[in-house]
Amino acid sequence: MELTTVWFILIAVLWAGYFLLEGFDFGVGVLLPVLGRDERERRLLINTIGPVWDGNEVWLLVAGGATFAAFPEWYATLFSGFYLPLLLILVALIVRGLAFEYRGKVDSPRWRQRWDLCIIVGSLVPAVLWGVAFGNIVRGVPISADHEYVGGFVNLLNPYALLGGLTTLSLFALHGAVFLALKTDGDVRDRAGRLAFRLSLPAVALAGGFLLWTQVTHDDTWGWVLSGAAAAALAGAVAAARFRREGWAFLATGATLVLAVAALFVTLFPDVLPTSLPGGDSLTVTNAASTPYTLKVMTWVAVLFTPIVLAYQSWTYWVFRKRLRAEHIPVSHP
């Protein structure tokens, strides 16, 4: 297998890992006003992701860095064409990170309400725009023969991409509700479990419609297989949420996200950014790749350091594996 194909697969794995881990972070943030009825419950929800959210974002940084190093043409065209939505995502992630850090610095309800709003918006915006971005990547965008993006921001707001945005939002919200049911106890756990089942119904409709539209348009055999597997995993998540089996539900929603990302990348291959212009030139794993020497060096670095990162992050989740209750949260900030 050529190194260009290997790195295309590795980038797909990085995005799948990012959606799997950061997905429930976004879901918790979006559901903060729904499940957090008072200050202690809102702090409980934030504490469920407090030890891990910044580590989960590392997957995004590595995916972006790997794309820049392995496929610089893809990175350059993607960031020039998707500049505004990617900037909005970056600003939202920065604001959300600041909210986690500064929310408890002042013992004032108004102060905390403002930062809570930042957490909600900072989770909602990326949850939608990542789906819009990937929808456009798979659909294709106006790229000239010189590999320059020649469209505008409006070109990105097409029905297929917007459906992708609603799909990621619904799946992340479901993933977050299941995570909260798995990570909390008491009344919050019960409400999160009931909410997860209610959220699973629109998630099935949106994700099913998006994957079906994708495969009908591209008609890729492996894409059909992976889309079917994602649909089966999502159906399993619905059943597990219905019978309040939080562990199985979380595994099922995670598998849904991973398989959905895999289906999109398989459908995309060998392109990395197809063109929608008749006279344009699509970016592929061949014409967008770095030199063979660069890919060899990157491969050795990945082989040496990836197991260390995975081991450390797994250890972090193991340390903070216990359920949390509202009673564990002090009545007021120290």
Tab-separated table of C-alpha atoms in Angstrom:
chain	number	residue	atom	x	y	z
A	1	MET	CA	0.000	0.000	0.000
A	2	GLU	CA	1.355	3.433	-0.926
A	3	LEU	CA	2.121	5.909	1.818
A	4	THR	CA	-0.346	8.411	0.348
A	5	THR	CA	-3.138	5.893	0.900
A	6	VAL	CA	-1.825	5.050	4.364
A	7	TRP	CA	-1.949	8.704	5.400
A	8	PHE	CA	-5.390	9.175	3.916
A	9	ILE	CA	-6.541	6.301	6.143
A	10	LEU	CA	-4.721	7.713	9.173
A	11	ILE	CA	-6.338	11.122	8.695
A	12	ALA	CA	-9.722	9.401	8.484
A	13	VAL	CA	-8.904	7.603	11.767
A	14	LEU	CA	-7.971	10.920	13.408
A	15	TRP	CA	-11.253	12.540	12.351
A	16	ALA	CA	-13.201	9.503	13.505
A	17	GLY	CA	-11.457	9.688	16.882
A	18	TYR	CA	-12.163	13.406	17.114
A	19	PHE	CA	-15.873	12.966	16.375
A	20	LEU	CA	-16.051	10.046	18.819
A	21	LEU	CA	-14.447	11.903	21.735
A	22	GLU	CA	-15.203	15.564	21.110
A	23	GLY	CA	-18.696	14.626	19.967
A	24	PHE	CA	-19.963	13.960	23.487
A	25	ASP	CA	-18.196	17.140	24.691
A	26	PHE	CA	-20.237	19.136	22.188
A	27	GLY	CA	-23.355	17.225	23.171
A	28	VAL	CA	-22.893	18.010	26.851
A	29	GLY	CA	-22.414	21.697	26.043
A	30	VAL	CA	-25.506	21.843	23.835
A	31	LEU	CA	-27.609	20.075	26.497
A	32	LEU	CA	-26.362	22.257	29.351
A	33	PRO	CA	-29.566	24.389	29.531
A	34	VAL	CA	-31.785	21.330	29.059
A	35	LEU	CA	-30.428	19.033	31.772
A	36	GLY	CA	-28.860	21.594	34.094
A	37	ARG	CA	-31.825	22.852	36.101
A	38	ASP	CA	-29.799	24.672	38.748
A	39	GLU	CA	-26.239	25.743	39.417
A	40	ARG	CA	-25.159	22.471	41.022
A	41	GLU	CA	-26.487	20.400	38.125
A	42	ARG	CA	-24.846	22.643	35.544
A	43	ARG	CA	-21.550	22.298	37.371
A	44	LEU	CA	-22.113	18.549	37.496
A	45	LEU	CA	-22.536	18.415	33.714
A	46	ILE	CA	-19.415	20.474	33.140
A	47	ASN	CA	-17.428	18.316	35.576
A	48	THR	CA	-18.239	15.164	33.592
A	49	ILE	CA	-16.100	16.452	30.710
A	50	GLY	CA	-13.803	18.714	32.735
A	51	PRO	CA	-10.830	16.303	32.917
A	52	VAL	CA	-10.989	15.219	29.256
A	53	TRP	CA	-12.318	17.938	26.948
A	54	ASP	CA	-8.955	19.581	26.258
A	55	GLY	CA	-7.328	16.209	25.608
A	56	ASN	CA	-10.102	15.359	23.153
A	57	GLU	CA	-9.324	18.500	21.153
A	58	VAL	CA	-5.794	17.201	20.559
A	59	TRP	CA	-7.283	14.884	17.940
A	60	LEU	CA	-8.351	17.936	15.938
A	61	LEU	CA	-4.890	19.496	16.179
A	62	VAL	CA	-3.223	16.276	15.057
A	63	ALA	CA	-5.714	15.813	12.195
A	64	GLY	CA	-5.042	19.357	10.982
A	65	GLY	CA	-1.282	18.973	11.347
A	66	ALA	CA	-1.287	15.618	9.566
A	67	THR	CA	-3.307	17.078	6.694
A	68	PHE	CA	-0.896	20.015	6.409
A	69	ALA	CA	2.175	17.749	6.349
A	70	ALA	CA	0.846	14.854	4.273
A	71	PHE	CA	-1.425	16.697	1.828
A	72	PRO	CA	-0.404	20.390	1.713
A	73	GLU	CA	-2.450	21.085	-1.437
A	74	TRP	CA	-5.557	19.745	0.280
A	75	TYR	CA	-4.845	21.810	3.383
A	76	ALA	CA	-4.229	25.014	1.430
A	77	THR	CA	-7.305	24.748	-0.798
A	78	LEU	CA	-9.519	23.605	2.054
A	79	PHE	CA	-8.549	26.434	4.390
A	80	SER	CA	-8.774	29.098	1.691
A	81	GLY	CA	-12.206	27.938	0.525
A	82	PHE	CA	-13.614	27.153	3.977
A	83	TYR	CA	-11.948	30.098	5.703
A	84	LEU	CA	-15.061	31.675	7.254
A	85	PRO	CA	-16.675	28.491	8.674
A	86	LEU	CA	-13.318	27.242	9.963
A	87	LEU	CA	-12.669	30.623	11.565
A	88	LEU	CA	-16.077	30.467	13.249
A	89	ILE	CA	-15.265	26.986	14.548
A	90	LEU	CA	-11.904	28.187	15.885
A	91	VAL	CA	-13.449	31.189	17.633
A	92	ALA	CA	-16.206	28.979	19.103
A	93	LEU	CA	-13.647	26.503	20.469
A	94	ILE	CA	-11.591	29.316	21.998
A	95	VAL	CA	-14.657	30.890	23.637
A	96	ARG	CA	-15.794	27.516	24.969
A	97	GLY	CA	-12.355	26.818	26.453
A	98	LEU	CA	-12.304	30.214	28.140
A	99	ALA	CA	-15.777	29.558	29.546
A	100	PHE	CA	-14.661	26.315	31.171
A	101	GLU	CA	-11.728	28.097	32.800
A	102	TYR	CA	-13.347	31.381	33.854
A	103	ARG	CA	-16.893	30.331	34.721
A	104	GLY	CA	-16.117	29.759	38.395
A	105	LYS	CA	-13.725	32.671	38.914
A	106	VAL	CA	-16.431	35.074	40.150
A	107	ASP	CA	-19.250	34.070	42.507
A	108	SER	CA	-21.974	35.866	40.561
A	109	PRO	CA	-25.042	34.295	38.896
A	110	ARG	CA	-24.906	36.766	36.002
A	111	TRP	CA	-21.206	36.054	35.460
A	112	ARG	CA	-21.864	32.308	35.306
A	113	GLN	CA	-24.889	32.722	33.032
A	114	ARG	CA	-22.795	34.587	30.480
A	115	TRP	CA	-20.110	31.915	30.461
A	116	ASP	CA	-22.771	29.198	30.290
A	117	LEU	CA	-24.053	30.882	27.129
A	118	CYS	CA	-20.504	30.786	25.762
A	119	ILE	CA	-20.329	27.044	26.463
A	120	ILE	CA	-23.641	26.455	24.701
A	121	VAL	CA	-22.787	28.547	21.630
A	122	GLY	CA	-19.201	27.290	21.604
A	123	SER	CA	-20.525	23.730	21.418
A	124	LEU	CA	-23.441	24.362	19.046
A	125	VAL	CA	-21.486	26.185	16.332
A	126	PRO	CA	-18.810	23.486	15.768
A	127	ALA	CA	-21.406	20.712	16.067
A	128	VAL	CA	-23.240	22.180	13.071
A	129	LEU	CA	-20.349	23.534	11.007
A	130	TRP	CA	-18.289	20.328	11.072
A	131	GLY	CA	-21.184	18.574	9.363
A	132	VAL	CA	-21.497	21.407	6.838
A	133	ALA	CA	-17.764	21.242	6.117
A	134	PHE	CA	-17.653	17.482	5.596
A	135	GLY	CA	-20.821	17.614	3.524
A	136	ASN	CA	-19.116	20.022	1.140
A	137	ILE	CA	-15.911	17.980	1.069
A	138	VAL	CA	-17.801	14.874	-0.035
A	139	ARG	CA	-20.148	16.733	-2.391
A	140	GLY	CA	-17.410	18.750	-4.060
A	141	VAL	CA	-16.740	22.475	-4.280
A	142	PRO	CA	-15.794	24.857	-7.123
A	143	ILE	CA	-12.075	24.191	-7.678
A	144	SER	CA	-10.326	25.467	-10.788
A	145	ALA	CA	-7.698	23.647	-12.842
A	146	ASP	CA	-5.075	25.454	-10.718
A	147	HIS	CA	-6.531	23.905	-7.533
A	148	GLU	CA	-7.914	27.253	-6.387
A	149	TYR	CA	-11.286	27.585	-4.684
A	150	VAL	CA	-13.332	29.942	-6.859
A	151	GLY	CA	-16.660	29.856	-5.011
A	152	GLY	CA	-18.011	31.909	-2.141
A	153	PHE	CA	-19.422	31.301	1.305
A	154	VAL	CA	-22.932	30.898	-0.133
A	155	ASN	CA	-21.755	27.902	-2.176
A	156	LEU	CA	-21.134	26.059	1.084
A	157	LEU	CA	-24.718	26.536	2.285
A	158	ASN	CA	-26.295	23.978	-0.028
A	159	PRO	CA	-29.077	21.583	1.069
A	160	TYR	CA	-26.799	18.530	1.267
A	161	ALA	CA	-24.229	20.279	3.458
A	162	LEU	CA	-26.899	21.807	5.698
A	163	LEU	CA	-28.390	18.349	6.184
A	164	GLY	CA	-24.897	17.220	7.161
A	165	GLY	CA	-24.770	19.984	9.760
A	166	LEU	CA	-28.100	18.940	11.266
A	167	THR	CA	-26.919	15.329	11.231
A	168	THR	CA	-23.753	15.997	13.228
A	169	LEU	CA	-25.678	18.203	15.658
A	170	SER	CA	-28.272	15.492	16.300
A	171	LEU	CA	-25.675	12.720	16.630
A	172	PHE	CA	-23.478	14.774	18.982
A	173	ALA	CA	-26.491	15.700	21.123
A	174	LEU	CA	-27.498	12.027	21.331
A	175	HIS	CA	-23.893	11.006	22.068
A	176	GLY	CA	-23.706	13.638	24.810
A	177	ALA	CA	-26.988	12.589	26.423
A	178	VAL	CA	-25.879	8.948	26.481
A	179	PHE	CA	-22.509	9.982	27.937
A	180	LEU	CA	-24.237	11.935	30.718
A	181	ALA	CA	-26.474	8.967	31.509
A	182	LEU	CA	-23.331	6.840	31.726
A	183	LYS	CA	-21.259	9.311	33.736
A	184	THR	CA	-23.802	10.626	36.285
A	185	ASP	CA	-26.116	9.154	38.873
A	186	GLY	CA	-29.370	10.112	40.512
A	187	ASP	CA	-31.962	12.413	38.970
A	188	VAL	CA	-29.621	13.756	36.282
A	189	ARG	CA	-28.902	10.225	35.100
A	190	ASP	CA	-32.612	9.441	34.820
A	191	ARG	CA	-33.391	12.606	32.874
A	192	ALA	CA	-30.385	12.123	30.596
A	193	GLY	CA	-31.475	8.561	29.828
A	194	ARG	CA	-35.000	9.646	28.919
A	195	LEU	CA	-33.674	12.515	26.825
A	196	ALA	CA	-31.282	10.191	24.975
A	197	PHE	CA	-34.182	8.054	23.759
A	198	ARG	CA	-36.110	11.117	22.604
A	199	LEU	CA	-33.067	12.475	20.773
A	200	SER	CA	-32.442	9.147	19.058
A	201	LEU	CA	-35.538	9.464	16.880
A	202	PRO	CA	-34.569	12.683	15.012
A	203	ALA	CA	-30.970	11.432	14.880
A	204	VAL	CA	-32.106	8.300	13.049
A	205	ALA	CA	-34.108	10.342	10.532
A	206	LEU	CA	-31.375	12.915	9.855
A	207	ALA	CA	-28.405	10.531	9.791
A	208	GLY	CA	-30.306	7.989	7.692
A	209	GLY	CA	-31.307	10.647	5.181
A	210	PHE	CA	-27.790	12.084	4.951
A	211	LEU	CA	-26.055	8.718	4.483
A	212	LEU	CA	-28.685	7.559	1.998
A	213	TRP	CA	-28.321	10.781	-0.028
A	214	THR	CA	-24.523	10.326	0.017
A	215	GLN	CA	-24.553	6.764	-1.234
A	216	VAL	CA	-27.294	7.276	-3.819
A	217	THR	CA	-25.233	10.124	-5.273
A	218	HIS	CA	-21.867	8.337	-5.258
A	219	ASP	CA	-22.969	4.666	-5.344
A	220	ASP	CA	-19.837	3.259	-3.701
A	221	THR	CA	-20.005	-0.397	-2.644
A	222	TRP	CA	-17.946	-0.042	0.530
A	223	GLY	CA	-19.725	3.195	1.248
A	224	TRP	CA	-23.036	1.316	1.212
A	225	VAL	CA	-21.589	-1.355	3.525
A	226	LEU	CA	-20.256	1.141	6.063
A	227	SER	CA	-23.395	3.269	5.884
A	228	GLY	CA	-25.475	0.171	6.579
A	229	ALA	CA	-23.239	-0.697	9.524
A	230	ALA	CA	-23.599	2.859	10.864
A	231	ALA	CA	-27.385	2.593	10.537
A	232	ALA	CA	-27.346	-0.723	12.400
A	233	ALA	CA	-25.221	0.768	15.180
A	234	LEU	CA	-27.589	3.718	15.468
A	235	ALA	CA	-30.552	1.349	15.692
A	236	GLY	CA	-28.705	-0.476	18.465
A	237	ALA	CA	-28.200	2.843	20.248
A	238	VAL	CA	-31.956	3.502	20.089
A	239	ALA	CA	-32.724	0.087	21.588
A	240	ALA	CA	-30.072	0.434	24.298
A	241	ALA	CA	-31.298	3.921	25.204
A	242	ARG	CA	-34.868	2.647	25.357
A	243	PHE	CA	-33.922	-0.034	27.907
A	244	ARG	CA	-31.494	2.258	29.776
A	245	ARG	CA	-28.357	0.256	29.020
A	246	GLU	CA	-26.031	3.250	29.118
A	247	GLY	CA	-22.788	1.402	28.422
A	248	TRP	CA	-24.109	-0.338	25.320
A	249	ALA	CA	-25.803	2.850	24.165
A	250	PHE	CA	-22.530	4.778	24.417
A	251	LEU	CA	-20.652	2.091	22.493
A	252	ALA	CA	-23.374	2.149	19.831
A	253	THR	CA	-23.413	5.930	19.388
A	254	GLY	CA	-19.614	5.933	19.266
A	255	ALA	CA	-19.643	3.177	16.638
A	256	THR	CA	-22.217	5.161	14.649
A	257	LEU	CA	-19.948	8.207	14.495
A	258	VAL	CA	-16.844	6.180	13.614
A	259	LEU	CA	-18.614	4.188	10.890
A	260	ALA	CA	-20.261	7.306	9.452
A	261	VAL	CA	-16.884	9.055	9.139
A	262	ALA	CA	-15.413	5.895	7.594
A	263	ALA	CA	-18.275	5.784	5.072
A	264	LEU	CA	-17.642	9.397	4.051
A	265	PHE	CA	-13.886	8.884	3.600
A	266	VAL	CA	-14.352	5.636	1.679
A	267	THR	CA	-16.843	7.373	-0.587
A	268	LEU	CA	-14.400	10.258	-1.066
A	269	PHE	CA	-11.338	8.135	-1.966
A	270	PRO	CA	-9.185	8.568	-4.069
A	271	ASP	CA	-10.221	12.228	-4.055
A	272	VAL	CA	-9.512	14.379	-1.044
A	273	LEU	CA	-11.432	17.396	-2.339
A	274	PRO	CA	-13.451	16.848	-5.536
A	275	THR	CA	-14.339	19.714	-7.832
A	276	SER	CA	-17.861	20.596	-8.852
A	277	LEU	CA	-16.728	22.527	-11.963
A	278	PRO	CA	-16.813	20.823	-15.405
A	279	GLY	CA	-13.360	22.150	-16.270
A	280	GLY	CA	-11.896	21.906	-12.782
A	281	ASP	CA	-9.348	19.503	-11.389
A	282	SER	CA	-10.093	17.499	-8.261
A	283	LEU	CA	-7.514	17.116	-5.533
A	284	THR	CA	-6.560	13.469	-5.030
A	285	VAL	CA	-4.265	11.513	-2.744
A	286	THR	CA	-1.692	11.679	-5.557
A	287	ASN	CA	-1.648	15.284	-6.746
A	288	ALA	CA	-2.182	16.778	-3.253
A	289	ALA	CA	0.453	14.725	-1.410
A	290	SER	CA	3.821	15.695	0.015
A	291	THR	CA	7.094	14.169	-1.101
A	292	PRO	CA	7.756	10.479	-0.330
A	293	TYR	CA	10.543	11.468	2.078
A	294	THR	CA	8.157	13.644	4.116
A	295	LEU	CA	5.610	10.830	4.308
A	296	LYS	CA	8.294	8.364	5.444
A	297	VAL	CA	9.435	10.650	8.264
A	298	MET	CA	5.820	11.241	9.324
A	299	THR	CA	5.157	7.505	9.346
A	300	TRP	CA	8.049	6.809	11.721
A	301	VAL	CA	6.976	9.636	14.018
A	302	ALA	CA	3.421	8.259	14.082
A	303	VAL	CA	4.645	4.736	14.816
A	304	LEU	CA	6.751	5.928	17.760
A	305	PHE	CA	4.457	8.455	19.435
A	306	THR	CA	0.882	7.350	18.694
A	307	PRO	CA	0.917	4.422	21.192
A	308	ILE	CA	2.180	6.780	23.916
A	309	VAL	CA	-0.613	9.281	23.291
A	310	LEU	CA	-3.266	6.561	23.189
A	311	ALA	CA	-1.973	4.990	26.396
A	312	TYR	CA	-1.953	8.310	28.230
A	313	GLN	CA	-5.454	9.271	27.108
A	314	SER	CA	-6.797	5.819	27.989
A	315	TRP	CA	-5.250	6.143	31.455
A	316	THR	CA	-6.953	9.530	31.878
A	317	TYR	CA	-10.374	8.051	31.138
A	318	TRP	CA	-9.702	5.166	33.504
A	319	VAL	CA	-8.750	7.494	36.373
A	320	PHE	CA	-11.922	9.593	35.939
A	321	ARG	CA	-14.254	6.668	35.223
A	322	LYS	CA	-16.542	6.922	38.264
A	323	ARG	CA	-20.073	8.324	38.133
A	324	LEU	CA	-20.784	11.766	39.557
A	325	ARG	CA	-23.781	12.929	41.565
A	326	ALA	CA	-25.090	16.398	42.281
A	327	GLU	CA	-24.362	15.724	45.957
A	328	HIS	CA	-20.660	15.586	45.080
A	329	ILE	CA	-20.762	19.222	43.985
A	330	PRO	CA	-20.356	21.894	46.729
A	331	VAL	CA	-23.316	24.211	47.207
A	332	SER	CA	-21.236	27.274	46.305
A	333	HIS	CA	-17.948	27.967	44.595
A	334	PRO	CA	-14.898	28.053	46.896
